[in-house]
Coordinates of C-alpha atoms (C1' of nucleotides) in Angstrom, one line a residue:
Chain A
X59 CA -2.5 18.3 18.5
X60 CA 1.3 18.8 18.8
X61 CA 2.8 22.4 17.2
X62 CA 3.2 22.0 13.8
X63 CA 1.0 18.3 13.4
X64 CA -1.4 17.2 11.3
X65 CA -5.1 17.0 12.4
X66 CA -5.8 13.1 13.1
X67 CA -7.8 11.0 10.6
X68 CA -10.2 10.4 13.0
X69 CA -10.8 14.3 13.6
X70 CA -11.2 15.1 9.7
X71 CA -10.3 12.8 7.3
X72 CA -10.8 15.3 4.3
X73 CA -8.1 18.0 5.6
X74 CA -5.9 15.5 7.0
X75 CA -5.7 14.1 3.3
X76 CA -4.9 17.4 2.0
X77 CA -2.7 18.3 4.8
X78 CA -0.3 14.8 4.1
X79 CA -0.6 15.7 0.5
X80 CA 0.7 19.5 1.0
X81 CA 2.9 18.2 3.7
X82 CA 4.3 16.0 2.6
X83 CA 5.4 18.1 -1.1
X84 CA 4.0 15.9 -3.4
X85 CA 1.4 18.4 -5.0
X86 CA 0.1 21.8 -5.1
X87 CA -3.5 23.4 -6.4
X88 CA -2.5 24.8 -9.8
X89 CA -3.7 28.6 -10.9
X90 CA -6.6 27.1 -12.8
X91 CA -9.4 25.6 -10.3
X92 CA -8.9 21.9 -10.7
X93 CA -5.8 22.0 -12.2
X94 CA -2.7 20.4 -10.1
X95 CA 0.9 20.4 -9.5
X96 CA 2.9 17.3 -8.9
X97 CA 5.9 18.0 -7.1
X98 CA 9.2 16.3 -7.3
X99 CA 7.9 13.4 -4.3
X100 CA 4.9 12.8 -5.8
X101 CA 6.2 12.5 -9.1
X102 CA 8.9 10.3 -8.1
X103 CA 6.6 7.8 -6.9
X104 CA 4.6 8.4 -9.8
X105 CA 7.7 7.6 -11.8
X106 CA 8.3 4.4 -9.6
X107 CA 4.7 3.2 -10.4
X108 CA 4.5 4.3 -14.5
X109 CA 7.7 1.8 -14.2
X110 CA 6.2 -0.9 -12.7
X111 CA 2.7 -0.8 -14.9
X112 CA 5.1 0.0 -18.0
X113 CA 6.8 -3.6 -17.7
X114 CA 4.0 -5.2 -17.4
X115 CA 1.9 -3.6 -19.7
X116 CA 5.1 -4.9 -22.3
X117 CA 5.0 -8.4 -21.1
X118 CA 1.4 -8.4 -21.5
X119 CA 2.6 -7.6 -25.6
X120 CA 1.4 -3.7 -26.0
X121 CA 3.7 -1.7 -27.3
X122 CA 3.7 2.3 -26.4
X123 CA 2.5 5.0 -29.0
X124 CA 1.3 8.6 -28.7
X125 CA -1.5 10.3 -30.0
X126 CA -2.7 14.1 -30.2
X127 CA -4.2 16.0 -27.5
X128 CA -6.5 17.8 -29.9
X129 CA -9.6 15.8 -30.8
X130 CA -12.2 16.7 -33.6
X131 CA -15.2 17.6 -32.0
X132 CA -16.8 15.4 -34.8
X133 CA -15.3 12.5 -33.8
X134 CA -16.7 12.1 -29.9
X135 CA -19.6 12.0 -31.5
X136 CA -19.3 8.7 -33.6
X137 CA -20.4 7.1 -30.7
X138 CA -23.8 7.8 -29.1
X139 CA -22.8 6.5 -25.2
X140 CA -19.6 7.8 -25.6
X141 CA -20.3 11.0 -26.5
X142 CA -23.1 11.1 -24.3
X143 CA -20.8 10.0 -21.2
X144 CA -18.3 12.4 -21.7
X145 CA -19.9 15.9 -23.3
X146 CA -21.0 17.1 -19.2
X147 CA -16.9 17.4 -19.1
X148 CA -15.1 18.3 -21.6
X149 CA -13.1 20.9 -22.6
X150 CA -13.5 22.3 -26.0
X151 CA -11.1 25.5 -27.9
X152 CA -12.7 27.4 -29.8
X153 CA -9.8 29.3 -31.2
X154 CA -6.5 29.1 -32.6
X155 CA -3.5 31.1 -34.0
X156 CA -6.1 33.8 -33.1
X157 CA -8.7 33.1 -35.1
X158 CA -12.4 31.4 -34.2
X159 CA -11.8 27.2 -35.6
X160 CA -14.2 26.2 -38.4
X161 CA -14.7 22.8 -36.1
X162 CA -14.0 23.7 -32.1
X163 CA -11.2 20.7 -31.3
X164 CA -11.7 19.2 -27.6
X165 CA -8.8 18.4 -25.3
X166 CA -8.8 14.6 -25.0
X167 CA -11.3 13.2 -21.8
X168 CA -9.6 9.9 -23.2
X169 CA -8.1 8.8 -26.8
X170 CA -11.1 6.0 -27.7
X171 CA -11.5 8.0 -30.8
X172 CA -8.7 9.3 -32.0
X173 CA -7.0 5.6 -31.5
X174 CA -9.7 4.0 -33.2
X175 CA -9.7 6.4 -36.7
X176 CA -6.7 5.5 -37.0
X177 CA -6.9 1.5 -36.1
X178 CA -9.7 1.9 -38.9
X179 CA -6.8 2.7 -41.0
X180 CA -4.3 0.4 -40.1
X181 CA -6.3 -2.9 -40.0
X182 CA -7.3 -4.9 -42.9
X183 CA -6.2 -8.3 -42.4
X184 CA -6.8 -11.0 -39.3
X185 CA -3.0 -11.0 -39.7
X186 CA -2.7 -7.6 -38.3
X187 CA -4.5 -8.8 -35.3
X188 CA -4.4 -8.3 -32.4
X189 CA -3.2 -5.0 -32.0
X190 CA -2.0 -3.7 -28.9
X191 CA -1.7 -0.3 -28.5
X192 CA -0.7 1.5 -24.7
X193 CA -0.4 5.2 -24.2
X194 CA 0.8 7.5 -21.4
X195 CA -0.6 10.9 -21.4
X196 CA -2.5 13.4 -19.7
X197 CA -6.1 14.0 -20.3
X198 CA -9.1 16.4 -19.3
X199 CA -11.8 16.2 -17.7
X200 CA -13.3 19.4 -16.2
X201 CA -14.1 18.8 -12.8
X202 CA -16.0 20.9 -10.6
X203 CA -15.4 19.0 -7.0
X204 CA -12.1 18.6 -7.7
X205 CA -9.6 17.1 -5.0
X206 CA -5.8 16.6 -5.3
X207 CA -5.1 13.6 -7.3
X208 CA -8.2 11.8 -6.6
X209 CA -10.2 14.1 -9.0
X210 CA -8.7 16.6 -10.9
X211 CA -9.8 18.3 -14.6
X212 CA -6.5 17.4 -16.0
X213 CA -4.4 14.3 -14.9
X214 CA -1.9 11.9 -16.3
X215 CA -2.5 8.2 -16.9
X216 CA -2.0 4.9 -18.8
X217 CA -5.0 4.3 -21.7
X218 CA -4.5 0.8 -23.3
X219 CA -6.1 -0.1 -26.6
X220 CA -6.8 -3.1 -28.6
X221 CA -8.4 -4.6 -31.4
X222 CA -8.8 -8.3 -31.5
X223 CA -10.3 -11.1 -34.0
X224 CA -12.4 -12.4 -31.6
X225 CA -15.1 -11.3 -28.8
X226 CA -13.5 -14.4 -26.6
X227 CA -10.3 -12.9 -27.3
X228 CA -10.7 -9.4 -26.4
X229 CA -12.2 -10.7 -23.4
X230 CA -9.4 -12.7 -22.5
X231 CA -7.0 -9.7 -22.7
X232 CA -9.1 -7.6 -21.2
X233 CA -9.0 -9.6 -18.0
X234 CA -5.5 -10.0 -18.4
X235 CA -4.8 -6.5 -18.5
X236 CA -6.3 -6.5 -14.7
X237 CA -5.2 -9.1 -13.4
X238 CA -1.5 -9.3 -14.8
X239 CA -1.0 -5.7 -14.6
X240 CA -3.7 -3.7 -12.5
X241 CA -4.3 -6.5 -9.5
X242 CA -0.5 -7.6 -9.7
X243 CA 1.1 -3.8 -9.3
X244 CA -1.8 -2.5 -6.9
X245 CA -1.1 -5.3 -4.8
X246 CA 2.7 -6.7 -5.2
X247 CA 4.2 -3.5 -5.8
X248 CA 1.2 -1.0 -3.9
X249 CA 0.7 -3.0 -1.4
X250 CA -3.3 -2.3 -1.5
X251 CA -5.0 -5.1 -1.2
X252 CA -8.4 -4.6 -4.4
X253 CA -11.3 -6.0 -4.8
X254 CA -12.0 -7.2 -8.6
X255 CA -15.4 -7.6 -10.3
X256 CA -17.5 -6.1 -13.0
X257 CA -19.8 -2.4 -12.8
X258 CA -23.3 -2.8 -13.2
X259 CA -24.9 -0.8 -17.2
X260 CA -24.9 2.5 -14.9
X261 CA -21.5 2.7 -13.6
X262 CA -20.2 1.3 -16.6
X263 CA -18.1 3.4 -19.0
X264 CA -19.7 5.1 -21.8
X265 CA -19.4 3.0 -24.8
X266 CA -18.4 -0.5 -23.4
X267 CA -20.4 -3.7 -22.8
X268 CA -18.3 -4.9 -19.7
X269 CA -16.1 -2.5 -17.4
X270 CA -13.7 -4.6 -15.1
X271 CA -12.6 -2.6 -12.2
X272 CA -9.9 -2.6 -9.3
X273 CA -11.4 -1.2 -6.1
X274 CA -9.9 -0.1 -3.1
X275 CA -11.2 0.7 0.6
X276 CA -9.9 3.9 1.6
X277 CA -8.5 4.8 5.6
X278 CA -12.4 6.3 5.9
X279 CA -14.4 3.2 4.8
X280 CA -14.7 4.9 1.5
X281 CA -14.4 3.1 -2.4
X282 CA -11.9 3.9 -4.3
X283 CA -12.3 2.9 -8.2
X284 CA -8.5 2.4 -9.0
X285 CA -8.3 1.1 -12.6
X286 CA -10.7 -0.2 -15.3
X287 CA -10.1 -2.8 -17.7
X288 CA -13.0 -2.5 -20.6
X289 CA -14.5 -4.7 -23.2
X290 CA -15.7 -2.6 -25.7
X291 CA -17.4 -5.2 -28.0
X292 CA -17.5 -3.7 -31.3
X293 CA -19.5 -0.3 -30.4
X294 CA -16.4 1.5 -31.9
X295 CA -14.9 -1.0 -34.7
X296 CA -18.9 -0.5 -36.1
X297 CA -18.8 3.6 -35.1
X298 CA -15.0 4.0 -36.9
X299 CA -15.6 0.8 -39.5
X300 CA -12.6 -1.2 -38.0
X301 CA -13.0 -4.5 -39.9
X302 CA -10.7 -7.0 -41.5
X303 CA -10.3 -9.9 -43.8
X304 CA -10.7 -13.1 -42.0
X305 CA -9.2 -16.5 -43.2
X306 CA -11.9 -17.0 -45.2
X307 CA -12.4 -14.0 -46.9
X308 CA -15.1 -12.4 -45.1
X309 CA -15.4 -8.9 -43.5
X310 CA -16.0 -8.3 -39.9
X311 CA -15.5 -5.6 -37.3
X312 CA -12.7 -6.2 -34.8
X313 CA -13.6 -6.6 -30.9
X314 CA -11.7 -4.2 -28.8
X315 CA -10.6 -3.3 -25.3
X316 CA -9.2 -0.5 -23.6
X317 CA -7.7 0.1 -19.6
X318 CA -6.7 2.5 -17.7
X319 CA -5.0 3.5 -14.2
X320 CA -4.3 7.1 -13.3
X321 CA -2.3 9.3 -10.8
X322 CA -5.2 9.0 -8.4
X323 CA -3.3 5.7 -7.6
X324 CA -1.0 8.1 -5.8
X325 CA -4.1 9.3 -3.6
X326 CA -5.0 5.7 -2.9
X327 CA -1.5 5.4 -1.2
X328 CA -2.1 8.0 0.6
X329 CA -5.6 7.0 1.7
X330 CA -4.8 3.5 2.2
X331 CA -1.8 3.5 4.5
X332 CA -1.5 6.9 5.6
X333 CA -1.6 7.4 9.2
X334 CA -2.0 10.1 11.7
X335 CA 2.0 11.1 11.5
X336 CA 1.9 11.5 7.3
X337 CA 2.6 8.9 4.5
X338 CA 3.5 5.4 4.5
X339 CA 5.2 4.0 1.3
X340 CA 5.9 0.8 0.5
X341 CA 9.7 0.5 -0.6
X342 CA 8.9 -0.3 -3.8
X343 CA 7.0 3.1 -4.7
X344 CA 9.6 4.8 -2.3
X345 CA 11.1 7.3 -4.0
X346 CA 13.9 7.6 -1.1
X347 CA 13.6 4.5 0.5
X348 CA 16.5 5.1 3.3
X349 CA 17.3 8.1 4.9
X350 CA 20.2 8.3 6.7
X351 CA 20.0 11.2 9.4
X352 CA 23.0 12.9 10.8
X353 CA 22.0 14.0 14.4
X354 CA 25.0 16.7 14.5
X355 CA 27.7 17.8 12.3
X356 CA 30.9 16.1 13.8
X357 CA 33.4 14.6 12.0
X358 CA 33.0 11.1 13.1
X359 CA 29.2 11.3 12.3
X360 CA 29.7 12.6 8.5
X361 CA 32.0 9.5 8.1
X362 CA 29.7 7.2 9.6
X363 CA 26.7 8.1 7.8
X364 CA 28.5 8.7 4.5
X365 CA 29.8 5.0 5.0
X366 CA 26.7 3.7 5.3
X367 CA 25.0 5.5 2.8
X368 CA 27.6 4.0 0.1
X369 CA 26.9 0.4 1.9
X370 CA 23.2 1.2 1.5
X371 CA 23.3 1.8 -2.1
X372 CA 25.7 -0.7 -2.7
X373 CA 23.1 -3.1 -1.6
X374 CA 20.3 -1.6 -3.9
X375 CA 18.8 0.5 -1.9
X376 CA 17.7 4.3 -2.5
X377 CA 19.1 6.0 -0.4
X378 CA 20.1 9.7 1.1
X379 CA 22.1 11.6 3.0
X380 CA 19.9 13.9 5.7
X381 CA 23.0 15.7 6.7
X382 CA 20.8 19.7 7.7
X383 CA 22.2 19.9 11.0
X384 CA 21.0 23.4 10.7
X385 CA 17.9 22.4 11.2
X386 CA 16.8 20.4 14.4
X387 CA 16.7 16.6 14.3
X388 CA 13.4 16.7 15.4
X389 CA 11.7 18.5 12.3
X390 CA 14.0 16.7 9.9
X391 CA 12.5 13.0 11.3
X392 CA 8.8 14.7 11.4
X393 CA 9.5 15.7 7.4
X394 CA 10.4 12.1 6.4
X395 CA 8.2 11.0 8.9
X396 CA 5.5 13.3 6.8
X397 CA 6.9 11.9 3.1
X398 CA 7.0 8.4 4.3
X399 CA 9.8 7.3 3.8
X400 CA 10.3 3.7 5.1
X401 CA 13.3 3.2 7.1
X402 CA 15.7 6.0 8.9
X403 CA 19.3 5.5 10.3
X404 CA 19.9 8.0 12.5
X405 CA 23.4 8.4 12.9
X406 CA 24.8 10.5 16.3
X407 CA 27.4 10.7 18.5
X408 CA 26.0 8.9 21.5
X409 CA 25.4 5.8 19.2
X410 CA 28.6 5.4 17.4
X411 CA 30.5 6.0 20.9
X412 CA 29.2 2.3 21.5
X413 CA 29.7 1.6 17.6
X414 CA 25.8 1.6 17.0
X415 CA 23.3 3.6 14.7
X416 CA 19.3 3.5 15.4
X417 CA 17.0 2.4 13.1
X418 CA 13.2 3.9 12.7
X419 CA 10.6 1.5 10.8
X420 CA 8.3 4.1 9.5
X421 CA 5.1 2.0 8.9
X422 CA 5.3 0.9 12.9
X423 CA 7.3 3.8 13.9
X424 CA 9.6 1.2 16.0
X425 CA 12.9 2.2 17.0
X426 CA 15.6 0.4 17.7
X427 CA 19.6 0.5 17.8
X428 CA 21.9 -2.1 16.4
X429 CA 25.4 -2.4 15.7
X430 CA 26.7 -0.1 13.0
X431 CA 27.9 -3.2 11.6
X432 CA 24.5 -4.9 11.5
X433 CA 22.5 -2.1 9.7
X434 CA 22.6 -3.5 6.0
X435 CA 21.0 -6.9 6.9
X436 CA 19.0 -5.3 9.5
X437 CA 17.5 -2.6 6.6
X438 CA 17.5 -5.3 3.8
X439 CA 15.2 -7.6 6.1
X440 CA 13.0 -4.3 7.4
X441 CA 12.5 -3.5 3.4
X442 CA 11.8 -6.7 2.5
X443 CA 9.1 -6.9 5.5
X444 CA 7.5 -3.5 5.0
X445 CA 5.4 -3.9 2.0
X446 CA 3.7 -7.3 3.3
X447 CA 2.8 -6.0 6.7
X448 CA 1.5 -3.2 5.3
X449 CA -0.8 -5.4 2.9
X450 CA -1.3 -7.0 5.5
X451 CA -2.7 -4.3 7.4
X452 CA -5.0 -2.5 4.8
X453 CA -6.4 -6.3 4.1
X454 CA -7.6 -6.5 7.7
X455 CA -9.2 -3.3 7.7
X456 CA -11.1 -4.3 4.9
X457 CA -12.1 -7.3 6.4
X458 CA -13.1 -5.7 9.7
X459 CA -15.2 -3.1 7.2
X460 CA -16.8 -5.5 5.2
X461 CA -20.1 -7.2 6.2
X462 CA -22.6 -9.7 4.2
X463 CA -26.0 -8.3 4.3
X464 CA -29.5 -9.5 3.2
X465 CA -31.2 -6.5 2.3
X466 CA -31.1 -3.1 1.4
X467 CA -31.9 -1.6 4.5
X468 CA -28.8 -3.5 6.0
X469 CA -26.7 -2.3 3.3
X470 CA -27.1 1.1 3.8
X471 CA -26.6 0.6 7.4
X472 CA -23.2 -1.1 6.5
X473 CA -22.7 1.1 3.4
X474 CA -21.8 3.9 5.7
X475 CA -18.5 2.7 7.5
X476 CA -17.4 0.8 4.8
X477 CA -18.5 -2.3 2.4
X478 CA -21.8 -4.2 2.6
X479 CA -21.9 -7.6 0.2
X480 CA -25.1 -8.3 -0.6
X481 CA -26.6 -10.2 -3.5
X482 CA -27.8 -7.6 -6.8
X483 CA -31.0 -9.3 -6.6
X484 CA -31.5 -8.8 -3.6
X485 CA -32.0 -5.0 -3.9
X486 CA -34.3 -4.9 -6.2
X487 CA -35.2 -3.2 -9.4
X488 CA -34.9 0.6 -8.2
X489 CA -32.1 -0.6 -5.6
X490 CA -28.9 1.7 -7.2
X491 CA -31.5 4.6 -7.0
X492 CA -32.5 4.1 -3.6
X493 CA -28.1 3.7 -3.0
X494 CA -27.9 6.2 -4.6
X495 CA -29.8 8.4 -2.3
X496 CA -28.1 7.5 0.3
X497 CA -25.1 8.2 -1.5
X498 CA -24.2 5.0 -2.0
X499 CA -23.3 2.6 -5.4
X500 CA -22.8 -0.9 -6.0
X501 CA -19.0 -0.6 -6.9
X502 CA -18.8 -4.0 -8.4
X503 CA -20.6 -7.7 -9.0
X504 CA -18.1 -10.8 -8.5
X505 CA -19.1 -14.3 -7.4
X506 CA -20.0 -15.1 -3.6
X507 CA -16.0 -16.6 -3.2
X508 CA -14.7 -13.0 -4.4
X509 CA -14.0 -14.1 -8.1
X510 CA -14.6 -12.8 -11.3
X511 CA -17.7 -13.6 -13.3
X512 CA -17.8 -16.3 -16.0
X513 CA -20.1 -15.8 -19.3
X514 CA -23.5 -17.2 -18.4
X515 CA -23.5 -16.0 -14.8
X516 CA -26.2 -13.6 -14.2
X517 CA -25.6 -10.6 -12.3
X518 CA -28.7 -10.9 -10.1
X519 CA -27.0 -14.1 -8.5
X520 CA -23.9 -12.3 -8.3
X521 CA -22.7 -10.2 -4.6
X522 CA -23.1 -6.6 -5.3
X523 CA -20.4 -5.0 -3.4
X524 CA -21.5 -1.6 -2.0
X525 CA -20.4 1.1 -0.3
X526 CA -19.6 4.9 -0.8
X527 CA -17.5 6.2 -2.7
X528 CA -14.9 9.2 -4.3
Chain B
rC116 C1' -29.4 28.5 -11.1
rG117 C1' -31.0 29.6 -5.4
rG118 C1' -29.3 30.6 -0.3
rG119 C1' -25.2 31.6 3.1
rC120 C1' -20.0 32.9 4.0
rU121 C1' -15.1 34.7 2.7
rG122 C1' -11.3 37.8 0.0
rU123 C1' -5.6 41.7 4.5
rA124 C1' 2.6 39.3 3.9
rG125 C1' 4.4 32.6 1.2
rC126 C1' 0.5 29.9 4.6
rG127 C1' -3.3 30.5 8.6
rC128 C1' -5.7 34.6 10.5
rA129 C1' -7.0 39.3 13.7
rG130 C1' -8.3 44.3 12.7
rC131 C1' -14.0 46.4 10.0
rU132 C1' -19.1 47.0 14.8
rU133 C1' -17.4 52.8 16.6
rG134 C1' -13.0 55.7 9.9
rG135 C1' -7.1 58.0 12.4
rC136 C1' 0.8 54.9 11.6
rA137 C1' -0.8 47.7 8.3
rG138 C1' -0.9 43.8 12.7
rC139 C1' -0.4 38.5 15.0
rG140 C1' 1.2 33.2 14.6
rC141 C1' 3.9 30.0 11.4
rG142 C1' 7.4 30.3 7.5
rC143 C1' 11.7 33.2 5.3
rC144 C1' 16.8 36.0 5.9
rU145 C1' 21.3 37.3 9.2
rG146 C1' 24.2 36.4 13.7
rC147 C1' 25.2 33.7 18.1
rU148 C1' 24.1 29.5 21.2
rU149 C1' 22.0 24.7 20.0
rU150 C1' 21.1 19.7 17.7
rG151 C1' 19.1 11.9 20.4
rG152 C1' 11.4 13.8 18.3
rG153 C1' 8.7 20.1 15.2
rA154 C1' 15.2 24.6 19.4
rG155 C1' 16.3 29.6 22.0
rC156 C1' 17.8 34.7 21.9
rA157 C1' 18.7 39.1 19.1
rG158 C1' 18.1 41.6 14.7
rG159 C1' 15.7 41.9 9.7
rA160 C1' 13.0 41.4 5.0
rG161 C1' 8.3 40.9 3.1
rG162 C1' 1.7 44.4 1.6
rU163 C1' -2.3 46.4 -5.3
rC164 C1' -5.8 45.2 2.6
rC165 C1' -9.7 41.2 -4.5
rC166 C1' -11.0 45.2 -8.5
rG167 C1' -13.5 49.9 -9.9
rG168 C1' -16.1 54.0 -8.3
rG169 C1' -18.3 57.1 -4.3
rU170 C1' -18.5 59.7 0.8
rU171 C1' -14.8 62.0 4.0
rC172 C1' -9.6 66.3 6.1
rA173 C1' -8.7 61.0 6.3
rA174 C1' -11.2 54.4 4.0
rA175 C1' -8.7 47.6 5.1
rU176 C1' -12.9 49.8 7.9
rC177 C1' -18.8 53.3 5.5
rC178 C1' -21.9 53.3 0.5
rC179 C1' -22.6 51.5 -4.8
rG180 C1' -21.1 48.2 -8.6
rG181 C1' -18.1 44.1 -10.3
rC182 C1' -14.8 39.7 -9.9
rA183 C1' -13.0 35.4 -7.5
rG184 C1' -13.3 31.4 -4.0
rC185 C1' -15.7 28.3 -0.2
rC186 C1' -20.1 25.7 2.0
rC187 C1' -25.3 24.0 1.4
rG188 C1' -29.1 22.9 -2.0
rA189 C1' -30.5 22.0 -7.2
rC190 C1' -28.4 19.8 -11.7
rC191 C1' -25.1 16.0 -13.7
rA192 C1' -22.8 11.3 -13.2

RNA sequence: CGGGCUGUAGCGCAGCUUGGCAGCGCGCCUGCUUUGGGAGCAGGAGGUCCCGGGUUCAAAUCCCGGCAGCCCGACCA
């Protein structure tokens, strides 16, 4: 290992994860175990993605609202699953203003309740249906393994909720939430290639009839759950008496939904395109997406680089100015190298004797000089590549670590360098106990071509995906 | 809850066995020389040695008590 390097993925995949995450500035441990700090990099992509999902969250007709952190303790408890689900980890004060509360008030593990009182309150007609209700907060869930984004006790997310007339209906959006909005960002704007399909009753969330998941295989062969999309049936409209007037004048509960993806998106990127020199972002979660290096402070280099750092943004492009030259060039292209930031243009005085700049493509670490003339088409073409090849990539990795199996024993087998398909009838009765002590889980049921179930499949025809997990 | 390990500069650690000036690497600051893949030299700053008590002329070091963290197991999911 080179001075100063990061240990290789191979060598320890755990502490090279934290190392790119420290490294790289995008978040610290915070003074409470569990607790985390997102620094300006990894909030900037976080901002970059919260973007992205906002939009499309909009065009899929929620609108945004925000709701208390304080919960009623009473109120998780309207739900038996729920409440059940959720009481291992929550967080609960006890006092206030100095004095013991007369009902303890928990920190929100999610807003399910809270929402739904007061959807209770504002249906009473099918004309105020649906309603679409998103959120962006953070929540708390105390965590005792916790890991930097990936698992944390508090962290900050996207919680959808809706109330519809019908159960087809709530389906419907439900599945449109993750495919329009989870599938479409992971993928078009993430450039992680997911696998969709439903949890079996155990990994389900507590309190819905059908979870809908995104899941991801991580640099390690390891799941990644990376949003949920849930139909909640009317398990809460019956807890909070949500019901409405329908055309004809009878009363029923509504059917609801609610989806989520968090900052442990953030860890995905990481895990799924990091390599052994740091981070690799796709441009479109790039919070600096061109950094244009001055080798050495010379005049003719400043006005170079400045030039093409106005022609940069000019065309669109984020864009900065590295212009340190107290500190080596060497370091300064192993930092960006670190933050992963996609293309540099190294600007020094050798080049622009000849009127060239270099160019470094971060994802294949390719170098190559061009014409200082040339640089704008040449980065416009290497951003508009980057995010595809980098698909690309992470989809043939999960191709080369997925394997159709026959039975259990082959699927633990399989289980442990990455994901084993194998049909959930197959395994058995006991089968997700006897994953589970290998420390493995079926991370979701589709159809043999990859699709999503239709009503009136049944699961034990279905391919259990399987594999481990974080 | 049980077992093991660790708390010393911002980070990583040595020193503890055998008590005797608080150390090393990286990072940081200043100056000069450098700058095309983690620069060199010189100078400098930075400490509640986890906390409390005890033994001793003298404690980072030995003894007692406590706290915190990490790993394994159990539990939970």
């Amino acid at each position: 290992m080179a001075k100063g390097a990061i240990v290789s993925r191979a060598e320890d995949f755990p502490r090279w994860y934290q190392e790119v995450v420290a490294r790289a500035e995008m978040a610290d441990n915070g003074p409470v175990r569990g607790t985390m700090v997102i620094r300006p990099w990894g909030y900037g992509i976080w901002e970059l993605l919260q973007a992205e999902l906002d939009r499309r969250i909009k065009e899929a007709g929620a609108e945004n609202a925000y709701f208390p952190l304080f919960i009623p303790e009473s109120y998780l408890s309207l739900e038996a699953e729920h409440v059940e689900g959720f009481s291992p980890e929550l967080a609960v004060v006890t006092h206030g203003g100095g004095k013991k509360l007369e009902e303890p008030v928990v920190v929100r593990p999610t807003s399910e309740t809270v929402i739904n009182s007061f959807f209770a309150k504002w249906i009473q007609s099918h004309r105020d249906l649906p309603l679409l209700i998103n959120q962006w907060a953070n929540v708390v869930r105390w965590e005792l393994r916790p890991r930097l984004f990936l698992r944390t006790s508090e962290f900050l997310w996207q919680e959808g909720h809706t109330a519809h007339a019908t159960e087809a209906e709530a389906r419907a959006y439900a599945l449109l939430i993750l495919r329009d909005v989870y599938l479409s960002t992971m993928v078009d704007v993430a450039a992680l290639p997911v696998l969709t399909g439903h949890k079996t009753p155990r990994e389900r969330f507590a309190g819905a009839i059908r979870t809908w998941t995104c899941e991801g295989l991580m640099g390690d062969g390891k799941a990644l759950q990376m949003g949920t999309s849930h139909e909640l049936g009317q398990n809460f409209s019956r807890a909070f008496g949500i019901t409405f007037s329908n055309a004809e004048g009878g009363l029923e509960h509504v059917w609801q939904t609610s989806w989520g993806v968090s900052t442990r998106l953030i860890g995905a990127l990481v895990m799924g395109h990091g390599d052994d020199f740091g981070l690799r972002l796709p441009p479109a979660l790039a919070p600096t997406q061109v950094v244009v290096l001055m080798i050495k402070e010379e005049p003719e280099v400043r006005a170079a680089a400045e030039g093409l750092v106005a022609e940069l943004r000019a065309a669109g492009h984020r864009v900065r100015l590295d212009d340190r030259t107290e500190t080596s060039f060497g370091r300064r292209s192993v930092d960006w190298e670190l933050k992963g930031v996609p293309v540099r243009v190294e600007v020094g005085p050798r080049d622009l004797a000849e009127g060239n700049v270099t160019l470094v493509t971060r994802h294949l670490r390719h170098k190559q000089t061009f014409a200082r003339t040339a640089v704008r088409q040449e980065v416009d073409g290497i951003m508009a590549r980057v995010g595809p090849e980098l698909l690309a990539e992470a989809a043939a990795f999960r191709a080369a670590h997925t394997v159709d199996v026959r039975t259990l024993e082959e699927a633990v087998e399989a289980g442990g360098t990455g994901l084993a398909r194998i049909r959930l009838g197959a395994l058995g009765a006991d089968g997700e106990d006897r994953l589970a002590d290998k420390a493995l889980s079926v991370r979701c049921l589709q159809r043999p071509d990859g699709g999503l179930a239709e009503p009136g499949d049944d699961d034990a025809d279905l391919i259990a995906v399987v594999g481990r997990s974080y």
